[in-house]
Structure formats: C-alpha cells, structure tokens
Coordinates of C-alpha atoms and ligand atoms in Angstrom, one line a residue:
M17 CA 190.9 120.0 82.5
K18 CA 191.9 118.7 85.9
R19 CA 190.1 120.5 88.6
K20 CA 192.3 122.1 91.2
R21 CA 191.9 120.4 94.6
S22 CA 190.6 122.8 97.1
A23 CA 192.2 123.0 100.5
V24 CA 190.9 120.6 103.1
S25 CA 187.1 120.7 103.2
P26 CA 185.6 122.4 106.2
A27 CA 183.9 119.2 107.3
R28 CA 187.4 117.6 107.7
L29 CA 189.0 120.4 109.5
P30 CA 189.2 120.2 113.3
A31 CA 186.4 122.1 115.0
R32 CA 188.7 124.8 116.2
E33 CA 190.1 125.6 112.8
V34 CA 186.6 125.9 111.3
A35 CA 185.5 128.2 114.1
L36 CA 188.7 130.3 113.7
E37 CA 188.0 130.8 110.0
Q38 CA 184.6 132.2 110.9
F39 CA 186.0 134.5 113.7
R40 CA 189.0 135.8 111.6
L41 CA 186.9 138.6 110.2
L42 CA 185.7 139.7 113.6
L43 CA 189.2 140.8 114.7
D44 CA 191.8 143.1 113.2
P45 CA 194.8 141.1 111.8
A46 CA 197.1 142.0 114.8
E47 CA 194.5 140.9 117.3
F48 CA 193.8 137.7 115.3
S49 CA 197.6 136.9 115.5
R50 CA 197.5 137.4 119.2
L51 CA 194.6 135.0 119.4
L52 CA 196.4 132.4 117.3
A53 CA 199.5 132.8 119.6
E54 CA 197.4 132.4 122.7
L55 CA 195.9 129.2 121.4
E56 CA 199.4 127.7 121.3
R57 CA 199.7 128.2 125.0
P58 CA 198.3 125.8 127.6
L59 CA 195.0 126.6 129.2
Y60 CA 195.9 126.5 132.9
P61 CA 193.6 124.7 135.3
S62 CA 191.8 127.0 137.7
L63 CA 189.7 126.8 140.9
R64 CA 187.4 128.9 143.0
L65 CA 187.6 128.8 146.7
N66 CA 184.5 127.9 148.7
L67 CA 184.3 131.0 151.0
L68 CA 181.5 129.3 153.0
K69 CA 184.1 126.9 154.2
V70 CA 187.5 128.5 154.0
A71 CA 189.0 132.0 154.4
P72 CA 190.2 133.8 151.3
G73 CA 193.8 133.2 152.5
A74 CA 193.4 129.5 152.3
M75 CA 195.1 129.6 148.9
A76 CA 198.5 130.3 150.5
D77 CA 198.2 127.1 152.6
L78 CA 197.0 125.0 149.7
S79 CA 199.9 126.3 147.5
K80 CA 202.4 125.5 150.1
K81 CA 201.0 122.0 150.9
Y82 CA 200.7 120.9 147.2
G83 CA 203.5 122.9 145.6
W84 CA 201.2 125.0 143.5
Q85 CA 202.3 128.2 141.6
V86 CA 199.2 130.3 141.5
E87 CA 197.9 133.5 140.0
N88 CA 194.7 135.3 140.9
V89 CA 192.0 135.5 138.2
P90 CA 191.7 139.3 137.7
F91 CA 187.9 139.4 137.8
C92 CA 187.3 137.0 140.7
A93 CA 189.0 137.4 144.0
A94 CA 188.3 133.8 145.0
G95 CA 189.5 132.4 141.6
W96 CA 193.0 131.1 141.0
W97 CA 194.9 129.7 138.1
V98 CA 197.3 126.9 139.1
K99 CA 200.2 127.2 136.7
E100 CA 202.4 124.5 138.2
A101 CA 201.4 121.7 140.6
R102 CA 203.2 118.9 142.4
Q103 CA 199.8 117.5 143.2
P104 CA 196.9 117.9 140.6
I105 CA 194.1 120.1 141.9
S106 CA 191.6 117.3 141.4
Q107 CA 193.6 115.0 143.7
T108 CA 193.3 116.6 147.1
I109 CA 191.1 116.0 150.1
E110 CA 190.2 119.7 150.2
H111 CA 188.7 119.4 146.7
R112 CA 186.8 116.3 147.7
L113 CA 185.5 118.0 150.8
G114 CA 184.2 120.9 148.7
Q115 CA 186.6 123.6 149.8
Y116 CA 187.1 124.6 146.2
Y117 CA 185.5 124.0 142.8
I118 CA 187.5 123.4 139.7
Q119 CA 186.1 125.8 137.1
D120 CA 187.4 127.5 134.0
A121 CA 188.5 131.0 134.8
A122 CA 186.1 132.6 132.2
S123 CA 183.2 130.8 133.9
M124 CA 183.9 132.8 137.0
L125 CA 182.9 136.1 135.3
P126 CA 179.1 135.9 135.1
V127 CA 178.3 135.6 138.8
E128 CA 180.9 138.3 139.7
L129 CA 178.9 140.7 137.6
F130 CA 175.9 140.8 139.8
D131 CA 175.5 143.6 142.3
L132 CA 174.4 141.9 145.5
Y133 CA 175.0 144.5 148.1
D134 CA 171.5 146.0 148.2
S135 CA 169.5 142.8 149.0
P136 CA 170.8 140.9 152.0
F137 CA 168.4 137.9 151.4
P138 CA 168.1 137.9 147.6
L139 CA 165.8 135.5 145.6
I140 CA 167.8 134.2 142.7
L141 CA 167.0 131.9 139.8
D142 CA 169.8 130.0 138.0
M143 CA 167.7 129.0 135.0
A144 CA 170.1 126.5 133.3
A145 CA 172.2 125.4 136.3
S146 CA 173.6 121.9 135.8
P147 CA 176.2 120.8 136.8
G148 CA 176.1 123.7 139.2
G149 CA 179.5 125.5 139.1
K150 CA 177.9 128.9 138.8
T151 CA 175.2 128.0 141.3
T152 CA 177.9 127.3 143.9
H153 CA 179.3 130.7 143.0
L154 CA 175.9 132.4 143.5
V155 CA 175.5 130.7 146.9
D156 CA 179.0 131.9 147.8
R157 CA 178.4 135.4 146.8
T158 CA 175.2 135.7 148.9
G159 CA 177.0 134.1 151.8
D160 CA 174.2 131.5 151.6
C161 CA 171.8 134.1 152.9
G162 CA 169.4 134.0 150.0
L163 CA 167.4 131.4 148.2
V164 CA 168.8 130.2 144.9
I165 CA 166.5 128.1 142.7
A166 CA 168.8 126.0 140.6
N167 CA 166.8 124.8 137.6
D168 CA 167.8 122.6 134.7
S169 CA 165.4 121.1 132.1
S170 CA 167.5 117.9 131.6
K171 CA 166.6 115.1 134.0
S172 CA 169.8 113.3 133.3
R173 CA 171.9 116.3 134.5
I174 CA 170.1 116.7 137.8
T175 CA 172.2 114.1 139.6
A176 CA 175.4 116.0 138.9
L177 CA 173.7 119.3 140.1
R178 CA 172.6 117.6 143.4
L179 CA 176.1 116.3 144.1
V180 CA 177.8 119.6 143.4
L181 CA 175.5 121.5 145.7
K182 CA 175.8 118.9 148.4
T183 CA 179.5 118.9 148.2
W184 CA 179.5 122.7 148.3
G185 CA 177.4 122.6 151.5
A186 CA 174.7 124.9 150.1
V187 CA 171.6 125.2 152.4
G188 CA 169.8 128.1 150.7
A189 CA 169.3 126.3 147.4
A190 CA 166.5 124.2 145.9
I191 CA 166.7 122.2 142.6
T192 CA 163.9 122.1 140.1
C193 CA 163.7 120.4 136.7
F194 CA 161.6 122.5 134.2
P195 CA 162.0 124.2 130.9
G196 CA 163.4 127.6 131.6
E197 CA 161.1 129.0 129.0
R198 CA 158.2 128.6 131.4
F199 CA 159.5 130.7 134.3
G200 CA 158.6 134.0 132.8
D201 CA 154.9 133.2 132.8
W202 CA 154.9 131.1 135.9
F203 CA 156.7 133.7 138.1
P204 CA 156.4 137.2 136.5
E205 CA 158.2 140.0 138.3
T206 CA 159.5 137.7 141.0
F207 CA 163.3 137.2 141.2
D208 CA 165.9 139.8 142.3
R209 CA 168.6 138.2 140.2
I210 CA 168.6 135.7 137.4
L211 CA 171.5 133.9 135.8
L212 CA 171.0 132.5 132.3
D213 CA 174.2 130.5 131.5
A214 CA 172.6 129.3 128.3
P215 CA 173.0 126.0 126.5
C216 CA 175.2 127.0 123.5
S217 CA 177.3 125.7 120.6
M218 CA 180.5 125.7 122.8
Q219 CA 182.7 127.4 120.1
G220 CA 185.0 128.7 122.8
L221 CA 188.2 127.8 120.9
R222 CA 189.5 125.8 123.9
S223 CA 188.5 122.2 124.1
T224 CA 188.3 120.9 127.7
E225 CA 186.7 118.0 129.3
N226 CA 183.6 120.0 130.2
H227 CA 183.6 122.0 127.0
P228 CA 184.4 119.8 124.1
M229 CA 184.4 121.5 120.7
R230 CA 182.8 120.1 117.6
P231 CA 181.9 121.8 114.4
I232 CA 178.4 123.1 114.2
T233 CA 176.2 123.9 111.2
G234 CA 174.6 127.3 110.7
R235 CA 171.3 125.6 111.2
E236 CA 172.3 124.3 114.6
R237 CA 173.7 127.6 115.6
D238 CA 170.5 129.5 114.6
S239 CA 168.3 127.0 116.4
L240 CA 170.4 127.4 119.6
A241 CA 170.1 131.2 119.2
D242 CA 166.3 130.9 119.0
R243 CA 166.2 128.9 122.2
Q244 CA 168.6 131.3 123.9
S245 CA 166.3 134.2 122.9
R246 CA 163.3 132.5 124.3
L247 CA 165.1 131.6 127.5
L248 CA 166.4 135.2 127.9
A249 CA 162.9 136.7 127.3
S250 CA 161.5 134.3 129.9
A251 CA 164.2 135.3 132.4
F252 CA 163.4 138.9 131.8
R253 CA 159.7 138.5 132.5
A254 CA 160.5 136.5 135.7
L255 CA 162.8 139.4 136.9
K256 CA 161.6 142.1 139.2
T257 CA 161.7 145.6 137.8
G258 CA 165.1 147.0 139.0
G259 CA 166.5 143.5 139.1
Q260 CA 169.5 142.1 137.1
V261 CA 169.9 139.3 134.7
V262 CA 173.3 138.0 133.6
Y263 CA 173.3 136.3 130.3
S264 CA 176.4 134.2 129.5
T265 CA 177.6 131.5 127.0
C266 CA 180.9 129.7 126.5
T267 CA 180.7 130.3 122.7
L268 CA 182.0 133.1 120.6
T269 CA 179.5 133.1 117.7
P270 CA 177.9 136.5 117.4
E271 CA 174.4 135.1 116.7
E272 CA 174.3 133.4 120.1
N273 CA 175.6 136.4 122.0
E274 CA 175.2 139.9 120.7
G275 CA 172.4 138.6 118.4
V276 CA 170.4 137.2 121.4
L277 CA 170.8 140.6 123.3
E278 CA 169.6 142.4 120.2
S279 CA 166.5 140.2 120.0
L280 CA 165.7 141.0 123.7
L281 CA 166.1 144.8 123.0
Q282 CA 163.8 144.5 120.1
H283 CA 161.3 142.5 122.2
Y284 CA 161.4 144.9 125.2
P285 CA 162.7 148.2 123.7
N286 CA 161.8 150.3 126.8
S287 CA 162.8 148.0 129.6
V288 CA 166.3 146.7 129.0
Q289 CA 169.5 148.4 130.0
V290 CA 172.8 146.6 128.9
V291 CA 175.3 147.7 131.6
D292 CA 178.6 148.9 130.3
L293 CA 181.1 146.5 131.8
S294 CA 184.2 148.4 130.4
H295 CA 184.9 150.0 133.8
R296 CA 184.3 146.8 135.8
L297 CA 186.9 144.7 134.0
P298 CA 190.6 145.2 134.3
L299 CA 191.2 144.8 130.5
P300 CA 188.9 146.0 127.7
S301 CA 186.9 143.2 126.2
P302 CA 183.9 144.8 124.4
A303 CA 181.2 143.0 122.6
L304 CA 180.8 143.4 118.9
R305 CA 179.0 146.4 117.3
A306 CA 178.6 144.4 114.0
A307 CA 179.4 141.0 112.5
G308 CA 179.2 140.5 108.8
E309 CA 175.7 141.6 107.8
L310 CA 174.6 141.9 111.4
T311 CA 174.6 145.2 113.3
F312 CA 173.9 145.6 116.9
S313 CA 172.5 148.4 119.1
P314 CA 175.3 150.5 120.5
Q315 CA 174.6 149.6 124.2
I316 CA 175.3 145.9 123.4
G317 CA 178.9 146.9 123.0
G318 CA 179.0 147.3 126.8
A319 CA 178.8 143.5 127.3
A320 CA 182.0 141.4 127.6
R321 CA 183.3 139.2 124.9
L322 CA 186.3 137.3 126.3
W323 CA 188.4 136.3 123.4
P324 CA 191.0 133.8 124.7
H325 CA 193.9 136.1 124.2
I326 CA 192.5 138.8 126.5
Y327 CA 192.8 137.0 129.8
G328 CA 194.2 133.6 128.8
T329 CA 190.8 131.9 129.2
A330 CA 188.5 129.9 127.0
G331 CA 186.3 132.0 124.8
F332 CA 183.3 133.4 126.7
F333 CA 180.6 136.0 126.6
A334 CA 178.7 137.7 129.4
A335 CA 176.3 140.6 129.7
L336 CA 174.7 142.3 132.7
L337 CA 171.2 143.5 132.0
V338 CA 168.9 145.6 134.2
K339 CA 165.1 145.6 133.9
T340 CA 164.2 149.3 133.9
A341 CA 160.4 148.9 133.5
P342 CA 157.8 146.1 133.8
V343 CA 157.1 144.0 130.7
E344 CA 153.9 142.2 129.8
S345 CA 153.6 138.5 130.4
V346 CA 150.9 136.0 130.0
S347 CA 150.7 134.8 133.5
S348 CA 150.0 131.1 134.0
S349 CA 149.9 128.8 137.0
P350 CA 153.2 127.0 137.9
P351 CA 153.1 123.3 138.5
F352 CA 151.7 122.4 141.9
R353 CA 152.6 119.8 144.5
A354 CA 151.2 119.8 148.0
W355 CA 154.1 120.3 150.5
R356 CA 153.1 117.1 152.3
A357 CA 154.0 115.1 149.2
S358 CA 157.6 116.0 149.9
G359 CA 157.4 114.0 153.1
L360 CA 159.1 116.9 155.0
V361 CA 157.6 117.8 158.3
E362 CA 158.9 120.7 160.4
L363 CA 160.7 119.6 163.6
P364 CA 158.6 120.6 166.6
R365 CA 160.4 123.2 168.8
S366 CA 161.0 120.7 171.6
E367 CA 162.7 118.3 169.2
R368 CA 164.7 121.1 167.6
D369 CA 165.9 122.3 171.0
S370 CA 167.0 118.8 172.1
L371 CA 168.9 118.3 168.9
A372 CA 170.5 121.7 169.4
R373 CA 171.5 120.7 173.0
L374 CA 173.0 117.5 171.7
L375 CA 175.1 119.3 169.1
L376 CA 176.2 121.9 171.6
D377 CA 177.3 119.3 174.1
G378 CA 178.9 117.0 171.5
Y379 CA 180.6 119.6 169.2
G380 CA 180.2 123.0 170.8
F381 CA 178.0 123.8 167.8
D382 CA 175.4 126.5 168.3
L383 CA 172.7 125.4 166.0
I384 CA 170.0 127.8 167.2
T385 CA 172.0 130.9 166.5
L386 CA 172.9 129.6 163.1
L387 CA 169.3 128.9 162.1
E388 CA 168.1 132.2 163.4
S389 CA 170.9 134.3 161.7
F390 CA 170.3 132.6 158.3
D391 CA 166.5 132.2 158.7
W392 CA 166.7 128.5 158.1
L393 CA 164.3 125.9 159.5
L394 CA 164.7 122.3 160.4
Y395 CA 162.5 119.6 158.7
R396 CA 162.5 115.9 159.1
R397 CA 161.7 113.1 156.6
A398 CA 161.7 109.8 158.5
E399 CA 164.9 109.8 160.5
V400 CA 166.7 112.3 158.4
V401 CA 166.9 116.0 159.4
Y402 CA 167.4 118.8 156.9
A403 CA 168.0 122.5 157.2
L404 CA 166.2 124.6 154.6
P405 CA 165.5 128.2 153.9
H406 CA 162.4 129.7 155.4
R407 CA 161.8 131.6 152.3
L408 CA 161.2 128.4 150.3
V409 CA 158.4 127.3 152.6
V410 CA 156.8 130.8 152.5
D411 CA 156.9 131.5 148.8
F412 CA 157.5 128.2 146.9
S413 CA 156.0 125.5 149.1
S414 CA 153.9 124.2 146.3
L415 CA 156.6 124.2 143.6
P416 CA 157.7 120.6 142.9
F417 CA 161.4 120.6 143.7
V418 CA 163.8 117.7 143.3
S419 CA 165.8 118.6 146.5
V420 CA 166.1 121.4 148.9
G421 CA 168.5 122.5 151.6
L422 CA 171.2 120.4 153.3
Q423 CA 171.0 117.3 155.4
V424 CA 172.0 117.9 159.0
G425 CA 172.1 114.3 160.0
E426 CA 170.0 111.4 161.0
Y427 CA 168.6 109.7 164.1
S428 CA 170.0 106.2 164.6
P429 CA 169.8 103.7 167.4
S430 CA 173.3 104.8 168.5
G431 CA 172.3 108.5 168.6
F432 CA 172.2 111.4 166.1
I433 CA 174.7 111.0 163.3
L434 CA 175.9 114.3 161.9
S435 CA 175.9 114.1 158.1
H436 CA 179.1 114.2 156.0
E437 CA 178.0 117.4 154.2
W438 CA 176.9 119.2 157.3
A439 CA 180.2 118.4 159.1
A440 CA 182.2 119.4 156.0
R441 CA 180.4 122.8 155.8
F442 CA 180.3 123.7 159.5
E443 CA 183.3 121.9 161.1
K444 CA 184.8 125.3 161.9
N445 CA 181.8 126.1 164.1
C446 CA 182.7 122.9 166.1
P447 CA 185.4 123.5 168.7
A448 CA 184.6 120.2 170.4
G449 CA 184.2 116.6 169.3
R450 CA 187.4 116.8 167.3
F451 CA 190.1 114.2 167.1
S452 CA 193.6 114.7 165.7
I453 CA 195.5 112.0 163.8
P454 CA 199.3 111.9 163.4
T455 CA 200.7 113.1 160.1
E456 CA 202.0 109.6 159.2
R457 CA 198.5 108.2 159.3
I458 CA 196.9 110.8 157.0
E459 CA 197.5 109.0 153.7
A460 CA 195.9 105.9 154.9
W461 CA 193.0 107.9 156.3
Q462 CA 192.5 109.7 153.0
R463 CA 192.5 106.3 151.2
G464 CA 189.4 105.5 153.3
E465 CA 191.1 103.1 155.7
D466 CA 190.1 102.6 159.3
L467 CA 192.9 103.4 161.7
H468 CA 193.8 100.7 164.1
D469 CA 196.3 101.1 167.0
I470 CA 195.2 104.5 167.7
Q471 CA 194.1 105.9 171.0
T472 CA 190.5 107.1 170.3
P473 CA 188.6 109.4 172.7
A474 CA 187.3 106.9 175.3
T475 CA 184.5 109.2 176.6
Q476 CA 181.7 107.9 174.3
P477 CA 182.5 104.8 172.3
G478 CA 180.7 105.0 169.0
K479 CA 180.7 108.8 168.9
I480 CA 181.1 110.5 165.5
V481 CA 184.2 112.6 165.8
L482 CA 185.5 115.3 163.4
V483 CA 188.9 114.1 162.3
Q484 CA 191.7 116.6 161.8
D485 CA 195.4 116.8 161.2
E486 CA 197.8 118.1 163.8
M487 CA 197.3 121.7 162.5
G488 CA 193.5 121.4 163.0
N489 CA 192.7 121.0 159.2
Y490 CA 189.5 119.0 158.8
L491 CA 189.8 115.5 157.3
G492 CA 186.2 114.0 157.5
R493 CA 184.1 112.2 160.0
G494 CA 185.2 109.1 161.9
R495 CA 183.5 106.8 164.5
A496 CA 185.6 106.4 167.6
L497 CA 185.4 102.7 168.5
S498 CA 187.3 100.9 171.3
D499 CA 189.7 99.2 168.9
R500 CA 189.9 101.6 165.9
L501 CA 188.9 104.9 164.4
K502 CA 186.3 103.9 161.8
N503 CA 186.6 105.8 158.6
L504 CA 183.3 107.5 157.4
L505 CA 184.6 109.2 154.4
P506 CA 182.1 108.6 151.5
A507 CA 183.6 106.6 148.6
R508 CA 183.5 109.7 146.4
V509 CA 185.7 111.5 148.8
V510 CA 188.5 109.0 149.2
L511 CA 191.7 109.6 147.2
Ligands
SAM603 C1 176.0 125.8 129.8 S1 175.2 124.6 130.7 C2 175.0 125.2 132.3 C3 176.3 125.2 133.1 C4 176.1 125.6 134.5 N1 175.5 127.0 134.5 C5 177.4 125.6 135.3 O1 178.0 126.6 135.5 O2 177.7 124.5 135.8 C6 173.6 124.8 130.0 C7 172.5 123.9 130.7 O3 171.2 124.3 130.2 C8 170.4 123.2 130.3 N2 169.2 123.4 129.4 C9 169.1 123.2 128.1 N3 167.9 123.6 127.6 C10 167.3 124.2 128.7 C11 166.0 124.8 128.9 N4 165.2 124.9 127.9 N5 165.7 125.1 130.2 C12 166.5 125.0 131.2 N6 167.7 124.4 131.1 C13 168.1 124.0 129.8 C14 171.3 122.0 129.9 O4 170.8 120.8 130.3 C15 172.6 122.4 130.5 O5 172.8 121.7 131.7

C-alpha cells in the first residue's frame, strides 16, 4: 500500500509557520485569525527620541523635514512608528548624531515599566545589554542622573554596545563583560533596578534584521529557558529589597517566558511579586495561565505577552517583578582591578577650572554647573578628558570595566578639541562658538565634504565650531580655517 504523503515536514516549513503551529493552541480561534491577519500587514519601522538631546516635540519637525507620517507608540511617549517616509529613518543626520534610536516598538516596553520616580540617582544593572537599545532607554529615563552598568557576556558584542552608548551621549554608564549569572553572588542586594532582556529563541513571529527567525528544537528552547532562569535568579539576588527587575524576551514560547517566571517563584516563593500590568497598558495583553501541560501561578498572568496583533508589533514578553523580601545568596568576591590600571587620573581642580573657563569663553558652556548638578567628575587618560559618574568611582572603582562615561575632548597643540560625542550631546548648552551654513551647502556638508568659498569666523583660525543650519539645528563640528570650513564629521556619521 502506498503511504500517504504527509504535509510538508516541519523541518522544511519556514520558521514562522512552524512557530505558528505551536502557538495556535494558545489562542482562541478568533484571536488566532486576528494574529494571522496581522502577520499579513507590514511591520512599520519605529524610533525612540533621545530626550537627552531633543525635546519631545522634535518629532513634529522631523516629520515635516522628511515627509514622515507618524503614530505614537501607545506605551512609550518618546516612541514613534513611521508609517510613510520620503526619507528612510536610517538615512538622516539626526539619526547619525544620536537624536533618535531605531528600535522595534515592542522593545520600548520593558524600560517603560520601571518606576523611577522614587530614586533620583538610581543604580541600575542592564544584565544582557548589547547592542544597547534598552540601555539608551534606561539612561534616557533617568535623565542620565543615575549609574547604569551595561553588561554583556559576549566580547564580540561589546563594540556595538560602546558605539551605541557613545552615539547616544550617555555619561552615566559603564560597560562590563561578564556572565550575568555571576552578579547575584558578586553584588547581592545592590541594585535599585535591573533589566534582564534575556537571550532567547527569537520566536517573535516577525523576522527583522535584528531579530531573524529560525526554527528551534525543543532542546534548544529548554536550554535557553534554563539559562534564562539562572540569569533571572542572579538578577533577583543582585536586586535590593524593594527594588524592581524587568524580565523581557522577544520570543513567544511559554517555556522562556511564563515558565521562567514560574521557576523564579518556586525558587524564592516569599520574595517575588509579579506586578499586574493590566492597568498600565492601554490594551489587555495578559500572560498565559497555562500552556499545554504547563500551568502557571495566577500572579504570572499580570505580566504582558505582546502577541503581534495586539499593538502591531513583533511578538514580545515583559514582566515587572518586585523583590519583597531579601533572599539568600552565596556571596563571592567580584573580579578586581586596581583603578590605576585604567590609566584614568582625576583632573586636578586647577586644570578642571581652566578647562571650564576655556569652554565658557569659547562656547558659553557652563561645565562646572553641569558637573555639579549631575555629580560627574572629570578624569584624564593621556591627553583625553572624560566625564564619568562619581558613583562609579565610589562604589565600583575596582570593577574591571571596558569603558565608562563620555569623552569631553582632548588637549592638542592647537588647543582643546571638544569631542564629537560631547558636542552632539551638549550643543544646546552652547550659545556661542556656532557657525551657520547656508541651506544649499548642507547636502555637501552631510556627505562629509569641506566647505570652500565660505566666510568662516575669522576670530580664531583653527577653532572648532559647532556647525548649524540657518534654523540653528546642529550639524556636527567643523574647524574654521582661513580658506575653508574643515568637516569633522566622523565617517560613521556622514550620509
Ligand atoms: C536580547 S539580546 C539583548 C538586547 C539588548 N538588551 C538591546 O536592547 O539592545 C541578549 C544579549 O544577551 C547576551 N548574553 C547571552 N548570554 C549571556 C549571559 N550569560 N550573561 C550576560 N549576557 C548574555 C547576548 O550576548 C546578547 O547580547
């Protein structure tokens, strides 16, 4: 007898279809149809404004300039979908200058869940941070007043994280490269807030450049869930009592989401509260109470499971957890590196003051007030000056970090050169030292070309000026020479 050929074998089906088959039983048929219909629609690109650099109203100007039709992401005031665009959102000078970050709308949820009003200078751990989208959001939400330790265990992903934080203009952040599993024992009861945006199977039903979907085996999924549980338990130990952890993934498999929360509840039955998010989100998106043979504690239902059809995002999961009582941890010493090995030496007060005078005279920039209001210090390594959070030097001076703070600039034979990232972050604090270029020269400038035949400010030849358009919008640094305006846009910024 001829055997009937089965439908296409799961191994040959595209990843999304395989995942959909597994998720079918988790939704009622009407909702499942809504999900299928949603997946036929395009996933709109989205961005989040950098509120350290621009005002919330900047979106209106950007939309007008680039012909964007935009819609606010309902759970993130600074987040916008761009539904139509004359100019792609990745191809603007504002993007290259770090005035916004391109991020899937669902990924804007986790950081929005933290309550940050009670601690003006919070200590935050981003346990699995690279490439840093959510770290920038954390820095933004604290107004860069806290200290964010952005950690990722993958050495090869640290370069991306560095670049993202630099472009964002974050001062109150330090990057480390350790397994997140170790933080709980190295730093018990330490952090006010911890984000664990966990490595996951990426079964979010929407393949994008950053989140490609591929089929996963049950074994891979279970091994990821084990790692996620270990990371979450570590985060919970490293959290202060009364503090908050946000656990998130960009996958919809219950084992990696509700299942991981369940393992935490079993591990620390008297210390975890899963916050009910139903009243915080505009649309209901409850987590599962059960999945197949798995059943979950009722409070887990308060987490948010973002099926794509709810908000028109990729699939996502996020939970806000509060530590209600201390938990036991086997404390062990964190890695040690003497501060002097970093090569950073605090700027003596006299040097700090003369640098401040220079910036005040040249740019009208009040460095001292800024340092004092944020509790930042100036350090120097060779000729380069950095601003970094005081808190780091007090509490984590012996932690081997990869980078910390933001470069202010460097001493050179021709004077102090304000760095690209400092100027891009603080240009609005600089009423002087600016130079406007005519509209018809902007394209050439953005391409990285020097501008000849232009009357540069003659006062100080060689001076670094803050170039702007005729409306005062910042366009990068230039060096005013007698015969031209030398373009100092870094190669990664030119269009
Ligand atoms: C989902 S990604 C993080 C995305 C990031 N939060 C963002 O918004 O840009 C997960 C990250 O976890 C890192 N990772 C994997 N295992 C880890 C571990 N044991 N400890 C710390 N980080 C880990 C990966 O290298 C990866 O960069």
